[in-house]
Structure formats: structure tokens, C-alpha cells
Short mmCIF file of C-alpha atoms in Angstrom, two decimals:
data_model
loop_
_atom_site.label_atom_id
_atom_site.label_comp_id
_atom_site.label_asym_id
_atom_site.label_seq_id
_atom_site.Cartn_x
_atom_site.Cartn_y
_atom_site.Cartn_z
CA MET T 12 57.03 24.89 18.53
CA VAL T 13 57.25 21.88 20.51
CA THR T 14 60.66 20.89 22.08
CA GLY T 15 61.43 18.20 24.84
CA TRP T 16 61.34 14.46 24.58
CA VAL T 17 59.04 11.23 24.89
CA ALA T 18 60.06 7.83 25.18
CA PRO T 19 59.40 5.31 22.12
CA GLY T 20 55.53 4.41 22.31
CA TRP T 21 54.41 7.90 23.81
CA GLU T 22 54.34 9.90 20.37
CA PRO T 23 50.89 10.31 20.38
CA VAL T 24 51.12 12.30 23.46
CA ARG T 25 53.24 14.89 21.51
CA ASP T 26 51.00 14.96 18.52
CA ALA T 27 47.90 15.45 21.13
CA LEU T 28 49.74 18.49 22.95
CA VAL T 29 50.02 19.75 19.55
CA ARG T 30 46.62 19.77 18.58
CA GLY T 31 45.50 20.80 22.10
CA CYS T 32 47.44 23.93 22.23
CA ALA T 33 47.13 24.80 18.58
CA ASP T 34 44.72 27.71 19.55
CA ASP T 35 46.66 28.56 22.94
CA PRO T 36 47.95 32.40 22.65
CA GLY T 37 50.50 31.13 25.31
CA ALA T 38 53.09 28.55 26.12
CA ALA T 39 52.54 25.19 27.95
CA GLN T 40 54.62 22.45 29.53
CA LEU T 41 53.23 18.88 29.50
CA ALA T 42 54.84 15.93 31.59
CA VAL T 43 54.20 12.48 32.45
CA HIS T 44 55.35 9.77 34.72
CA HIS T 45 54.48 6.14 34.11
CA HIS T 46 55.40 3.81 37.26
CA GLY T 47 58.00 6.39 38.60
CA ARG T 48 59.35 6.72 35.16
CA LEU T 49 59.70 10.01 33.07
CA VAL T 50 58.09 9.34 29.59
CA VAL T 51 56.73 12.70 28.35
CA ASP T 52 58.52 15.90 28.95
CA LEU T 53 57.44 18.72 26.41
CA ALA T 54 57.14 22.20 26.03
CA ALA T 55 54.91 24.23 23.39
CA GLY T 56 55.91 27.78 22.85
CA PRO T 57 57.78 30.39 21.17
CA PRO T 58 61.55 30.00 21.04
CA GLY T 59 63.53 30.64 24.35
CA PHE T 60 60.27 28.59 26.36
CA GLY T 61 61.24 25.25 27.27
CA THR T 62 60.94 22.33 29.64
CA ASP T 63 62.91 24.07 31.94
CA SER T 64 61.30 27.28 32.22
CA ALA T 65 59.42 27.94 35.59
CA GLY T 66 55.95 29.38 35.44
CA VAL T 67 53.15 30.42 38.08
CA LEU T 68 51.36 27.44 39.48
CA MET T 69 48.24 28.97 41.19
CA SER T 70 45.97 26.92 43.19
CA VAL T 71 48.20 23.98 42.28
CA THR T 72 50.29 25.04 45.01
CA LYS T 73 47.68 23.94 47.54
CA GLY T 74 48.40 20.04 46.65
CA LEU T 75 52.20 20.99 47.62
CA VAL T 76 50.93 22.44 50.97
CA ALA T 77 48.72 19.17 51.37
CA VAL T 78 51.94 16.97 51.01
CA CYS T 79 53.77 18.78 53.68
CA ALA T 80 50.91 18.47 56.16
CA HIS T 81 50.43 14.50 55.32
CA LEU T 82 54.43 14.44 55.81
CA LEU T 83 54.02 15.58 59.11
CA SER T 84 51.29 13.43 60.08
CA GLU T 85 52.84 10.24 59.11
CA ARG T 86 55.85 11.15 60.91
CA GLY T 87 53.45 11.46 64.16
CA ALA T 88 54.01 15.17 64.41
CA LEU T 89 50.68 16.16 63.48
CA ASP T 90 47.01 14.80 64.30
CA LEU T 91 44.94 15.87 61.38
CA GLN T 92 41.84 15.09 63.53
CA ALA T 93 43.21 17.43 66.15
CA PRO T 94 42.11 21.04 66.82
CA VAL T 95 44.03 23.84 65.04
CA ALA T 96 44.50 25.50 68.43
CA ARG T 97 46.65 22.29 69.74
CA TYR T 98 49.43 23.74 67.44
CA TRP T 99 48.23 27.51 67.24
CA PRO T 100 46.72 28.40 70.35
CA GLU T 101 45.95 31.80 69.46
CA PHE T 102 43.50 30.08 66.58
CA ALA T 103 41.18 29.14 69.33
CA ALA T 104 39.66 32.76 69.54
CA ALA T 105 36.20 33.83 68.01
CA GLY T 106 34.49 30.44 68.27
CA LYS T 107 37.05 28.31 66.49
CA ALA T 108 38.39 26.11 69.23
CA GLY T 109 37.00 23.02 67.77
CA THR T 110 37.93 23.86 64.19
CA THR T 111 40.42 20.74 63.11
CA VAL T 112 43.34 20.36 61.20
CA ALA T 113 41.23 18.64 58.63
CA ASP T 114 38.55 21.41 58.54
CA LEU T 115 41.33 23.47 57.06
CA LEU T 116 42.27 20.85 54.46
CA THR T 117 39.09 20.42 53.30
CA HIS T 118 37.92 24.23 53.15
CA ARG T 119 35.59 24.01 55.90
CA ALA T 120 37.15 26.55 58.48
CA GLY T 121 34.79 29.47 57.33
CA LEU T 122 37.53 31.81 56.61
CA PRO T 123 37.60 32.61 52.84
CA ALA T 124 39.20 35.82 53.17
CA PHE T 125 42.11 37.78 55.17
CA SER T 126 39.78 40.62 55.69
CA PRO T 127 35.82 40.97 56.63
CA GLY T 128 35.47 43.90 54.39
CA PRO T 129 34.79 43.45 50.60
CA ALA T 130 37.77 45.24 49.50
CA GLY T 131 40.23 42.50 51.38
CA CYS T 132 43.84 42.60 51.79
CA GLY T 133 45.65 44.19 49.06
CA LEU T 134 49.47 44.68 48.48
CA PRO T 135 51.85 44.74 50.25
CA GLY T 136 49.66 43.43 52.98
CA LEU T 137 49.55 39.95 51.32
CA TYR T 138 53.29 39.51 52.18
CA ASP T 139 53.21 39.79 55.55
CA TRP T 140 52.83 36.36 56.81
CA ASP T 141 52.79 37.15 60.63
CA ALA T 142 49.92 39.70 60.24
CA ARG T 143 47.99 37.65 57.88
CA VAL T 144 47.92 34.34 60.45
CA GLU T 145 47.39 36.94 63.29
CA ALA T 146 44.08 38.40 61.41
CA LEU T 147 43.05 34.96 60.76
CA ALA T 148 43.44 33.55 64.32
CA ALA T 149 41.47 36.46 65.49
CA MET T 150 38.61 36.50 62.98
CA ARG T 151 35.32 35.04 63.36
CA PRO T 152 34.55 32.58 60.65
CA VAL T 153 31.31 33.19 58.44
CA TRP T 154 29.98 29.85 59.11
CA GLU T 155 30.60 27.20 61.76
CA PRO T 156 33.68 25.31 61.10
CA GLY T 157 33.03 22.05 59.82
CA ARG T 158 29.52 22.29 58.75
CA ALA T 159 29.92 23.71 55.47
CA SER T 160 32.81 23.67 52.72
CA LEU T 161 33.56 26.36 50.28
CA TYR T 162 36.83 27.25 48.44
CA HIS T 163 39.60 29.27 50.53
CA ALA T 164 41.46 30.66 47.63
CA LEU T 165 44.47 32.06 49.47
CA THR T 166 43.86 31.52 53.16
CA TYR T 167 43.65 28.00 52.53
CA GLY T 168 47.75 28.26 52.45
CA HIS T 169 48.05 30.39 55.30
CA LEU T 170 45.98 28.25 57.62
CA ALA T 171 47.68 25.09 56.72
CA GLY T 172 50.79 26.66 56.42
CA GLU T 173 51.12 28.18 59.66
CA VAL T 174 50.14 24.96 61.25
CA VAL T 175 53.14 23.33 59.33
CA ARG T 176 55.16 26.28 60.80
CA ARG T 177 53.91 25.94 64.25
CA VAL T 178 54.75 22.15 64.22
CA SER T 179 58.10 21.94 62.24
CA GLY T 180 59.55 25.46 63.33
CA ARG T 181 59.98 26.30 59.30
CA SER T 182 57.92 28.20 57.20
CA ILE T 183 55.83 26.07 54.82
CA GLY T 184 58.43 27.32 51.84
CA ALA T 185 61.42 26.15 53.72
CA PHE T 186 59.93 23.03 55.12
CA PHE T 187 58.66 22.27 51.32
CA ALA T 188 62.08 22.85 49.94
CA ASP T 189 63.76 20.79 52.50
CA GLU T 190 61.58 17.66 52.86
CA VAL T 191 60.05 17.45 49.49
CA ALA T 192 61.67 19.43 46.56
CA GLY T 193 65.41 18.47 47.98
CA PRO T 194 65.13 14.95 48.00
CA LEU T 195 63.17 14.68 44.77
CA GLY T 196 65.48 17.34 42.95
CA LEU T 197 62.42 19.45 42.07
CA ASP T 198 62.40 22.76 40.34
CA LEU T 199 58.96 23.74 42.38
CA TRP T 200 59.43 26.57 45.14
CA ILE T 201 56.77 28.44 47.11
CA GLY T 202 59.13 31.68 47.33
CA LEU T 203 61.47 31.82 44.14
CA PRO T 204 64.79 31.98 45.07
CA ALA T 205 66.56 35.01 43.36
CA ALA T 206 69.01 32.84 41.58
CA GLN T 207 66.03 31.24 39.80
CA GLU T 208 64.23 34.28 38.41
CA HIS T 209 66.01 34.15 34.79
CA ARG T 210 63.90 30.76 34.36
CA PHE T 211 60.54 32.43 35.07
CA VAL T 212 58.07 32.95 32.38
CA PRO T 213 54.95 35.35 33.38
CA GLN T 214 51.31 34.34 32.92
CA PHE T 215 48.70 36.81 31.40
CA SER T 216 44.80 36.40 31.29
CA VAL T 217 42.90 35.90 27.75
CA ARG T 218 39.96 37.91 29.43
CA PRO T 219 39.31 40.54 32.15
CA ASP T 220 38.88 39.77 35.68
CA PRO T 221 35.21 40.68 36.83
CA THR T 222 34.75 44.12 38.61
CA PRO T 223 33.98 44.54 42.27
CA GLU T 224 30.54 45.51 41.30
CA GLN T 225 30.28 42.38 38.90
CA VAL T 226 31.38 40.12 41.85
CA ALA T 227 28.63 41.61 44.32
CA GLY T 228 26.07 41.69 41.39
CA PHE T 229 26.84 37.79 40.86
CA LEU T 230 26.68 36.99 44.85
CA ALA T 231 23.25 38.87 44.99
CA GLY T 232 22.08 36.69 42.13
CA LEU T 233 22.52 33.67 44.11
CA GLY T 234 20.83 35.09 46.95
CA LEU T 235 23.43 36.83 49.31
CA ALA T 236 22.47 39.89 50.40
CA PRO T 237 25.48 42.75 49.97
CA ASP T 238 25.88 43.14 53.63
CA ALA T 239 25.97 39.39 54.55
CA PRO T 240 28.98 38.00 56.03
CA LEU T 241 29.55 35.39 53.63
CA SER T 242 29.01 38.12 50.59
CA LEU T 243 31.58 40.45 52.40
CA ALA T 244 34.11 37.42 52.91
CA LEU T 245 33.69 36.24 49.12
CA ARG T 246 34.19 39.61 47.91
CA ALA T 247 37.09 40.31 49.46
CA SER T 248 38.37 36.60 48.64
CA GLN T 249 38.12 37.73 44.95
CA ALA T 250 39.51 40.83 45.51
CA GLU T 251 42.69 39.24 47.29
CA LEU T 252 43.02 36.80 44.64
CA ALA T 253 43.14 39.51 41.97
CA ALA T 254 46.02 41.18 44.07
CA SER T 255 48.00 38.31 44.32
CA VAL T 256 48.02 37.63 40.60
CA GLU T 257 49.14 41.21 40.32
CA GLY T 258 51.78 40.70 42.78
CA LEU T 259 53.25 37.68 40.94
CA THR T 260 54.42 40.03 38.42
CA THR T 261 56.99 41.64 40.50
CA ARG T 262 60.19 39.85 42.15
CA GLU T 263 58.51 40.61 45.56
CA GLY T 264 55.47 38.76 44.79
CA ARG T 265 57.37 35.77 43.49
CA ALA T 266 59.75 35.89 46.33
CA ALA T 267 56.98 35.94 48.88
CA GLU T 268 55.35 32.40 50.28
CA LEU T 269 51.62 32.52 49.19
CA PRO T 270 51.17 29.17 49.63
CA GLY T 271 47.33 29.49 48.43
CA ALA T 272 48.24 30.24 44.97
CA GLY T 273 52.15 31.45 44.49
CA GLY T 274 54.15 28.47 43.85
CA ILE T 275 56.33 28.23 40.70
CA GLY T 276 57.67 25.60 38.65
CA ASN T 277 57.70 23.43 35.72
CA ALA T 278 55.61 20.75 34.49
CA ARG T 279 58.52 17.97 34.98
CA SER T 280 58.80 18.54 38.69
CA LEU T 281 54.77 18.58 39.24
CA SER T 282 54.73 15.32 37.37
CA ARG T 283 57.74 13.75 39.27
CA LEU T 284 56.26 15.10 42.73
CA TYR T 285 53.00 13.35 42.10
CA ALA T 286 54.51 10.12 40.97
CA ALA T 287 56.38 10.05 44.24
CA LEU T 288 53.13 10.00 45.98
CA ILE T 289 51.95 7.11 44.32
CA GLY T 290 55.14 5.09 43.83
CA SER T 291 58.79 5.32 43.91
CA VAL T 292 60.96 7.73 41.86
CA ASP T 293 64.71 7.01 41.97
CA GLY T 294 64.40 5.48 45.52
CA VAL T 295 62.07 8.13 46.91
CA ARG T 296 58.35 7.91 47.92
CA LEU T 297 56.71 10.75 49.65
CA LEU T 298 53.83 8.97 51.41
CA SER T 299 53.19 5.55 52.48
CA PRO T 300 50.18 3.66 50.72
CA LYS T 301 48.24 3.92 53.91
CA THR T 302 48.65 8.05 54.29
CA LEU T 303 47.88 8.28 50.77
CA GLU T 304 44.63 6.33 51.06
CA ARG T 305 43.42 8.40 53.88
CA ALA T 306 44.70 11.88 52.05
CA VAL T 307 42.45 11.12 48.94
CA ALA T 308 39.65 9.48 50.45
CA PRO T 309 36.55 11.94 49.38
CA ARG T 310 35.52 14.12 51.74
CA ASP T 311 32.54 15.75 49.89
CA ASP T 312 29.76 14.67 52.51
CA VAL T 313 29.23 18.54 53.72
CA PRO T 314 27.50 21.33 51.11
CA PRO T 315 28.51 24.57 50.62
CA PRO T 316 27.02 27.24 53.57
CA PRO T 317 23.61 28.33 52.26
CA PRO T 318 21.90 29.74 50.34
CA LEU T 319 24.74 28.71 47.81
CA ASP T 320 24.20 24.89 48.86
CA GLY T 321 21.46 24.41 45.86
CA GLY T 322 21.94 23.40 42.58
CA ASP T 323 23.73 20.01 40.95
CA PRO T 324 26.03 18.54 43.61
CA ALA T 325 27.75 16.90 40.56
CA GLY T 326 29.32 20.03 39.68
CA ARG T 327 30.52 21.09 43.04
CA SER T 328 34.41 20.85 43.97
CA ARG T 329 35.35 17.68 45.55
CA PHE T 330 38.14 17.10 48.31
CA GLY T 331 39.95 14.64 49.91
CA LEU T 332 42.39 15.99 52.91
CA GLY T 333 43.91 18.95 50.66
CA PHE T 334 43.82 17.28 47.29
CA GLU T 335 40.83 17.64 44.67
CA LEU T 336 39.00 14.63 43.51
CA PRO T 337 37.61 14.25 40.06
CA ARG T 338 34.44 16.42 39.15
CA ARG T 339 32.33 17.10 36.21
CA GLY T 340 34.27 20.38 35.29
CA LEU T 341 38.01 18.58 36.30
CA PRO T 342 37.85 14.96 35.41
CA MET T 343 41.37 14.71 35.91
CA LEU T 344 42.55 10.98 35.19
CA GLY T 345 39.10 9.36 35.95
CA GLU T 346 37.89 8.04 39.27
CA GLY T 347 40.53 7.08 41.61
CA SER T 348 42.76 10.06 40.45
CA PHE T 349 43.64 12.90 42.69
CA GLY T 350 45.66 16.24 42.42
CA HIS T 351 44.98 19.98 42.36
CA ALA T 352 43.95 22.61 39.48
CA GLY T 353 45.10 26.08 39.28
CA ALA T 354 43.64 29.29 38.03
CA GLY T 355 43.91 29.26 34.37
CA GLY T 356 44.59 25.64 33.59
CA ARG T 357 47.44 24.18 35.37
CA LEU T 358 47.02 20.70 36.70
CA GLY T 359 48.95 18.20 38.90
CA MET T 360 47.64 14.75 39.22
CA ALA T 361 47.91 11.31 39.53
CA ASP T 362 46.25 8.02 39.21
CA PRO T 363 47.29 5.21 41.49
CA GLY T 364 45.48 2.68 39.56
CA SER T 365 47.30 3.12 36.14
CA GLY T 366 50.51 4.46 37.66
CA LEU T 367 50.27 7.58 35.85
CA ALA T 368 51.58 11.23 37.18
CA VAL T 369 51.00 14.24 35.24
CA GLY T 370 51.78 17.84 35.37
CA PHE T 371 50.81 20.95 33.01
CA VAL T 372 51.89 24.36 33.44
CA CYS T 373 50.56 27.22 30.97
CA THR T 374 51.14 30.84 30.92
CA ALA T 375 47.72 31.83 29.24
CA MET T 376 45.12 31.96 31.86
CA ALA T 377 42.30 30.69 29.82
CA TRP T 378 40.19 27.77 31.90
CA GLU T 379 36.66 28.46 32.55
CA PRO T 380 35.82 25.86 35.43
CA ALA T 381 32.03 26.83 34.90
CA ALA T 382 32.17 26.03 31.31
CA GLY T 383 33.55 22.62 31.85
CA PRO T 384 37.20 21.03 31.51
CA ASP T 385 39.92 23.23 29.78
CA PRO T 386 39.94 22.37 26.08
CA ARG T 387 43.74 22.21 26.16
CA TRP T 388 43.56 18.99 28.40
CA ALA T 389 41.18 16.74 26.38
CA GLU T 390 43.59 16.13 23.58
CA TRP T 391 46.66 15.00 25.77
CA THR T 392 44.63 13.44 28.63
CA GLU T 393 42.91 11.04 26.11
CA ALA T 394 46.41 10.26 24.58
CA VAL T 395 48.10 9.78 27.90
CA THR T 396 45.56 7.46 29.41
CA ALA T 397 45.26 5.37 26.04
CA THR T 398 49.19 4.96 25.47
CA ALA T 399 49.42 3.71 29.22
CA ALA T 400 46.49 1.37 28.72
CA ALA T 401 48.50 -0.13 25.49
CA LEU T 402 51.56 -0.93 27.23
#
């Protein structure tokens, strides 16, 4: 069942969502802004699931964190090219004195896990912010910072979030609430308030997570010895991500600030956020055109650390400063668009050229990035871009 609303002329998007989610075992929301105006606000799912429901965003949350960093930079409080240690002195330990804030935003810090052991940091340790950032500050990176780039699934949020905290004096969740969600009236949270729990709809996976043995075997097949620091860190990262997903099934986990993957919200608010990055929404624009241009300029000139630097570069993740850019498995709205995807198929994105901003939130974790774009995206992406071009 599809509920919600579309502006006149945007009916093809509703029809496309119906087709695209026909085989979806869960529920989904799709929202679109065009030149700052909400034109699509839809929900597909069982009775009781609607456009006001709130779900897990997974790594879409990283885009929210990036917005906070760029706001501080635009205000002159944060230099993205400066060493992290300027704002977080303890971070200079263990060979990280030269690591820049930009390195954190582009996954170049060499700290993809909270623990050097393959089991990673489990629950409830992931909820202890001070302990986690102290561990990161003391840790030796598994590659020379700035010389390689590889996804920091959870630590990205704590690394960038601690810089925001040191500069602003507020936690990343509080800063986002005060400076972004509040002015725009967004139903987006990094740390879900108790008063909003009644709106939460849980996620579920359509396939089992890989076992630790399977992850170790996969990495060995890529040429990483089991005792190599990079192998240990990536196995820890996978374990930590699995623990965070488990934690999000509980009130404690949803209340915690896990800015790498623990944001919660709805598609309408994601779309509104991205619309306010590329233009004005009800008189609010988050970033200036100059700041946005710098934020989304490609920073994909650094390969993964060896031996993971082989293969076809076209399939690798591409980043600006904190935002993902289009690639083969994540086409977004075409070249020139930007945003961030999340595990399972969530997506927030915008295209300055067309004036489009889109939010997609789903409950079924079904997307397999290695297999290409999520099939649920294809129908409505085509309808959105075609409708906008025709208007």
C-alpha cells in the first residue's frame, strides 16, 4: 500500500515507487524536493507505516556529520586542511600528528576500527564515547594517513564527531540538532529522543551476516595475511558494524550517538536537508555555493592500501569531503550529484544542476553494493529525473 502525496505532474514517481518496491519484503519511504519545494512524499508498506515513520539511516548518517563539519568550516571555526591535533591534541600520538581533518572526511586516517584485535569493540562498549575516542587517539594507524583511502564504517563518525565536539563544545548529536535539524524542522536525529520512540520502525536483513571466518577468508583471498594489521582492523570493523546493527534493535542503541551509522529519521527530512545544501528551503540555506563546491569536489585520487589497490578503479568508492560521489554501483542522480548511501539501501542525495534532492529510507536491508545499484532505486530514479527534466 502506498500512502502520501505528490505534486501535480509528479504522479509517474508514485507509479515507479510501486513498481520498484513490488518485491520489497519491507517498507520504504521516498521524498523529493525540486528547487527547494517538496514535490514527492510517499510511503510504501503495511498499514501503520507512513511518511512520518522513522527508520535507521545507517551510513547515510555520515552525510549529516559532514554537514556539521562544513558549517563550522564556513564559520571560520574549523580549518579542514589543518591537523586534527590542532583541535584534539591527544590525537597526535602514534604517528598521527600530520593527519588532517580532511583525511578524516575522506576515509584516509588509517583507523577503520576501534580495536586492533579482530573481535573489535562490542556492546555496550560502542556506546562509551569517551572511551572510543581515547582509543582512537592512542591508536597507531594501519596505513600512513593521507596515503591511502578505505572506508571507515563506524570510526568515521567518532573521528569527525570528536572534532566537531572539540570545536563547538557540543556533541555531534547536539550540534546537528541545534544547527541543522532545528532551523530546518527536520525529523532526523543522531541519538533518538525518547519522545520519538513511538515513530520508530525497525529494520531487518534479508540475508545472514557473514561469519568472522568468512570475513577472514575473504580478506585472505585478497592477499591479506590473517595476522596483518589491516586484516585485523577490517575484521574488527565488520564485527563492530554487526554489533551496532544489533544495538539499534534496543532503546539504548537508538539513544546512543553512533554518527557513523546510527542516525534515525525519515525520507522527507533527508530530502529537505539535501535541498537546503543546494539552495534555499523556506528561507534556510545550510552552505554557501562556494562551501558546497569545495565539499563535493572529487577526492578520489588516493587508492586503497595495498594489496587492496588492484582491480578496476571504476568500482571503487568515490568521495568529496565527507560526501559520496557517483560510481558504478551508486549512480545517484548522475555525474555532478552527491550524497551518501547506507547499508541495506538507504540513500540521501542531491544534484545542484537539476535542483533535485532525494531521500529514500527502507526497512529491508537488501542492497548488495558489489552487485550494483539497489534494484529498488532504478524505477523511481528514472522517473524523478525524467519528470524534473520535463517541467
